[in-house]
């Protein structure tokens, strides 16, 4: 049999002198019925002395306590215009932009090109007996048609027609109206236009009764080119041999001289428009 192991060695107890132990006075609270020593009158109560160490004690670092959140108040203030203080001498200078926007200059209006009244290309309307018309340069447009009368003389001469007037010197370079060509005429004048319309005698200028007619005007490049009515910026005229009728109107505005309705005849051209 194996013998049990020996018990562990125990350190001997050491006795220390009573002086080495820290002496701490025991403070006993007074009993409820125990009298308390109160110094007699005339005796001072001894003040306990406090010993201050030469080594400063380390103060605890204070903790930072963030302030409690407060309600945000929005205040709207009126800021006057900087220019309101420019007259005050004691106020500080203000930051005014060095570049001040300026109004854009208006472009000068372009003057309209003056109308040049050329010889043979100008008509005028003054009364039922004093007026001009555009017609083929020769009877029946014979000169422009190889010496033969043109059955479509009016339409064929829209680009080479000439002015003819009932009286001499009504328009520069105009020829005399063919004798007997005008059978009747009615003159009308308003604030917006002047016009003459009436009937014609085809035989007096060798026009065919089958000629459907044509239109003369100054719109675009003009028919004929550079043609005008004196004292008016627009004109339109129709010669209708098949209807034995003519009409001419000179206007202050294009709306009253609509050149796009020649196929509807004089009744459409002479209709008043707003």
C-alpha atoms as one frame of an Amber mdcrd trajectory, in Angstrom:
protein
   0.000   0.000   0.000   0.999   3.536  -0.770   1.233   5.849   2.220  -0.773
   9.174   2.010   1.207  12.328   1.171   2.334  14.455   4.088   0.235  17.623
   4.871   1.543  20.937   3.486   3.803  22.996   5.669   2.113  25.866   7.526
   3.917  29.160   8.020   4.349  30.042  11.713   2.294  32.913  12.993   4.173
  36.132  13.558   3.338  38.438  16.408   3.816  42.147  15.830   4.064  44.692
  18.649   0.961  46.723  19.375   2.816  49.969  18.584   3.157  48.963  14.955
  -0.544  48.746  14.541  -2.165  51.939  13.541  -3.935  53.521  16.348  -7.315
  54.770  15.407  -9.362  56.354  18.074 -12.726  54.808  18.366 -15.458  57.327
  18.371 -18.482  56.300  20.270 -21.617  58.270  19.724 -23.097  59.578  22.966
 -25.866  57.690  24.436 -29.260  59.158  24.440 -29.250  59.931  28.214 -25.522
  60.603  28.515 -24.704  64.248  29.374 -22.563  66.257  26.970 -19.622  68.210
  28.344 -20.202  71.849  27.596 -17.357  74.249  28.505 -18.058  76.586  31.295
 -18.713  80.234  30.585 -15.564  82.119  29.933 -13.743  79.175  28.482 -13.017
  78.987  24.764 -13.901  76.000  22.760 -10.689  74.582  21.396 -10.486  74.952
  17.633  -9.141  71.948  15.854  -5.993  72.665  13.991  -5.742  71.772  10.341
  -2.423  70.816   8.898  -1.924  72.031   5.341   0.360  70.009   3.233   2.945
  71.898   1.195   2.194  69.674  -1.724  -0.900  70.981  -3.486  -3.575  68.422
  -3.818  -4.670  67.601  -7.286  -8.107  69.022  -7.944 -10.561  66.873  -9.794
 -11.024  67.843 -13.402 -14.479  69.345 -13.812 -16.703  67.703 -16.297 -18.144
  69.799 -19.153 -21.853  69.782 -19.034 -23.338  70.898 -22.374 -26.018  73.532
 -22.062 -29.546  72.387 -22.283 -31.004  72.793 -25.800 -33.095  75.856 -26.195
 -35.899  76.522 -28.636 -34.748  78.161 -31.857 -36.362  81.482 -32.541 -36.368
  82.778 -36.108 -36.359  86.522 -36.370 -37.101  88.193 -39.685 -35.542  91.575
 -40.120 -36.088  94.079 -42.875 -32.876  95.051 -44.593 -33.281  98.377 -46.347
 -31.798  98.944 -49.749 -28.100  99.929 -49.664 -28.826 103.028 -51.648 -30.993
 104.344 -48.812 -27.857 104.983 -46.680 -25.580 106.475 -49.302 -26.482 109.963
 -48.196 -25.453 109.321 -44.563 -21.822 110.501 -44.082 -21.179 108.581 -40.817
 -22.175 105.159 -42.061 -19.538 102.706 -43.257 -19.038 102.258 -46.949 -21.177
  99.615 -48.541 -20.118  96.938 -50.942 -21.758  98.029 -54.177 -21.119  95.934
 -57.283 -18.627  97.558 -59.567 -20.649  96.485 -62.564 -24.072  98.077 -62.551
 -26.490  96.642 -65.101 -27.540  99.176 -67.639 -30.557  99.208 -69.864 -29.920
  97.895 -73.296 -29.925 100.595 -75.878 -32.771 100.454 -78.289 -31.768  99.977
 -81.832 -32.625 102.940 -83.971 -35.621 102.374 -86.138 -34.764 101.713 -89.707
 -36.284 104.268 -91.994 -38.360 102.779 -94.774 -36.782 102.871 -98.163 -38.246
 105.800-100.074 -40.320 104.846-103.086 -38.891 105.857-106.415 -41.550 106.586
-108.991 -40.062 105.487-112.281 -41.205 106.536-115.743 -43.869 104.300-117.192
 -44.145 102.297-113.950 -46.246 104.691-111.859 -50.021 105.067-111.684 -52.224
 107.501-109.752 -55.913 107.730-108.855 -57.386 111.200-108.416 -60.949 111.067
-109.684 -63.290 109.147-111.997 -61.849 111.043-114.940 -58.225 111.382-113.786
 -56.616 107.987-113.198 -54.160 105.511-114.692 -54.047 101.770-115.439 -51.399
  99.202-116.315 -51.880  97.579-119.745 -49.770  95.617-122.241 -47.117  97.879
-123.764 -48.741  97.466-127.221 -52.328  96.727-128.398 -53.093  93.050-127.857
 -49.474  92.640-126.555 -48.497  92.301-130.231 -44.937  93.625-129.850 -44.081
  91.053-127.150 -45.787  88.188-129.019 -43.873  88.078-132.276 -46.107  90.567
-134.078 -49.301  88.631-133.427 -52.195  89.535-131.158 -52.074  87.582-127.948
 -55.297  85.951-126.829 -53.912  86.074-123.246 -52.470  89.544-123.564 -53.209
  90.620-119.949 -51.730  87.567-118.248 -48.754  87.490-120.621 -47.885  91.145
-119.917 -47.844  91.050-116.101 -44.046  91.477-116.088 -43.701  94.010-118.928
 -46.860  96.161-118.703 -46.734  99.970-118.867 -48.786 102.772-117.323 -51.493
 104.569-119.323 -53.386 107.618-117.992 -56.601 109.392-118.953 -54.766 112.725
-118.927 -51.249 113.782-119.712 -48.764 114.401-116.891 -50.741 112.501-114.258
 -47.807 110.117-113.812 -44.188 110.260-115.034 -43.556 108.555-118.368 -47.122
 107.227-118.684 -48.708 106.792-122.114 -52.145 108.103-123.089 -55.132 105.893
-122.360 -56.265 104.178-125.616 -59.189 106.185-127.050 -62.571 104.599-126.343
 -61.094 101.958-124.090 -62.818 103.188-120.867 -66.591 102.943-121.147 -67.467
 103.803-117.508 -65.652 104.546-114.240 -66.592 104.931-110.561 -64.192 106.617
-108.121 -64.112 105.946-104.365 -61.885 107.431-101.667 -61.567 106.533 -97.943
 -59.007 107.076 -95.197 -57.426 103.725 -96.093 -57.526 103.619 -99.883 -58.648
 105.084-103.203 -60.085 103.045-106.045 -61.612 103.173-109.523 -63.610 100.406
-111.182 -65.632 100.294-114.378 -66.122  98.742-117.785 -63.893  98.535-120.847
 -64.152  98.153-124.647 -61.872  95.244-125.641 -61.793  96.152-129.325 -60.304
  99.569-128.556 -57.035  97.852-127.533 -57.288  94.560-129.440 -58.018  92.422
-126.408 -59.716  89.057-126.887 -63.123  88.458-125.381 -61.767  85.045-124.318
 -58.904  86.606-122.361 -59.411  85.562-118.725 -57.472  88.603-117.597 -54.641
  89.070-115.129 -53.405  91.072-112.166 -50.908  93.898-111.756 -49.556  94.770
-108.269 -46.479  95.944-106.353 -46.212  93.041-103.916 -42.887  91.267-103.785
 -40.802  92.209-106.799 -43.903  93.657-108.439 -45.908  92.952-111.563 -44.511
  94.695-113.425 -41.297  95.010-111.371 -40.714  98.319-109.553 -44.242  99.495
-110.279 -46.016 101.761-107.752 -49.091 103.834-107.076 -48.331 107.432-106.283
 -48.619 108.347-102.561 -49.543 104.796-101.498 -47.328 101.870-100.507 -49.601
  99.208-102.038 -51.766  98.794-105.094 -53.568  95.984-106.928 -55.319  96.111
-110.321 -57.282  93.626-112.419 -58.112  93.804-116.138 -60.791  91.241-117.101
 -61.508  91.294-120.872 -63.849  88.293-120.651 -65.938  90.253-118.133 -65.292
  93.583-119.900 -64.322  95.021-116.537 -61.411  96.697-114.801 -60.603  97.749
-111.227 -57.662  99.304-109.399 -57.127 100.161-105.734 -54.241 101.944-103.972
 -53.969 101.303-100.206 -52.172 102.330 -97.047 -52.067  98.721 -95.787 -51.690
  95.349 -97.438 -54.904  94.105 -95.810 -56.924  96.485 -98.004 -54.944  95.565
-101.127 -54.946  91.799-100.896 -53.090  90.587-103.957 -53.735  86.908-103.324
 -57.337  86.754-104.536 -57.096  87.717-108.214 -58.828  84.510-109.297 -61.987
  85.754-107.582 -62.096  88.899-109.705 -62.733  92.552-108.939 -65.585  91.821
-106.532 -63.126  90.135-104.171 -60.284  92.629-104.638 -62.542  95.619-103.913
 -64.110  94.065-100.816 -63.395  96.062 -97.647 -61.422  94.180 -94.978 -60.583
  94.967 -91.356
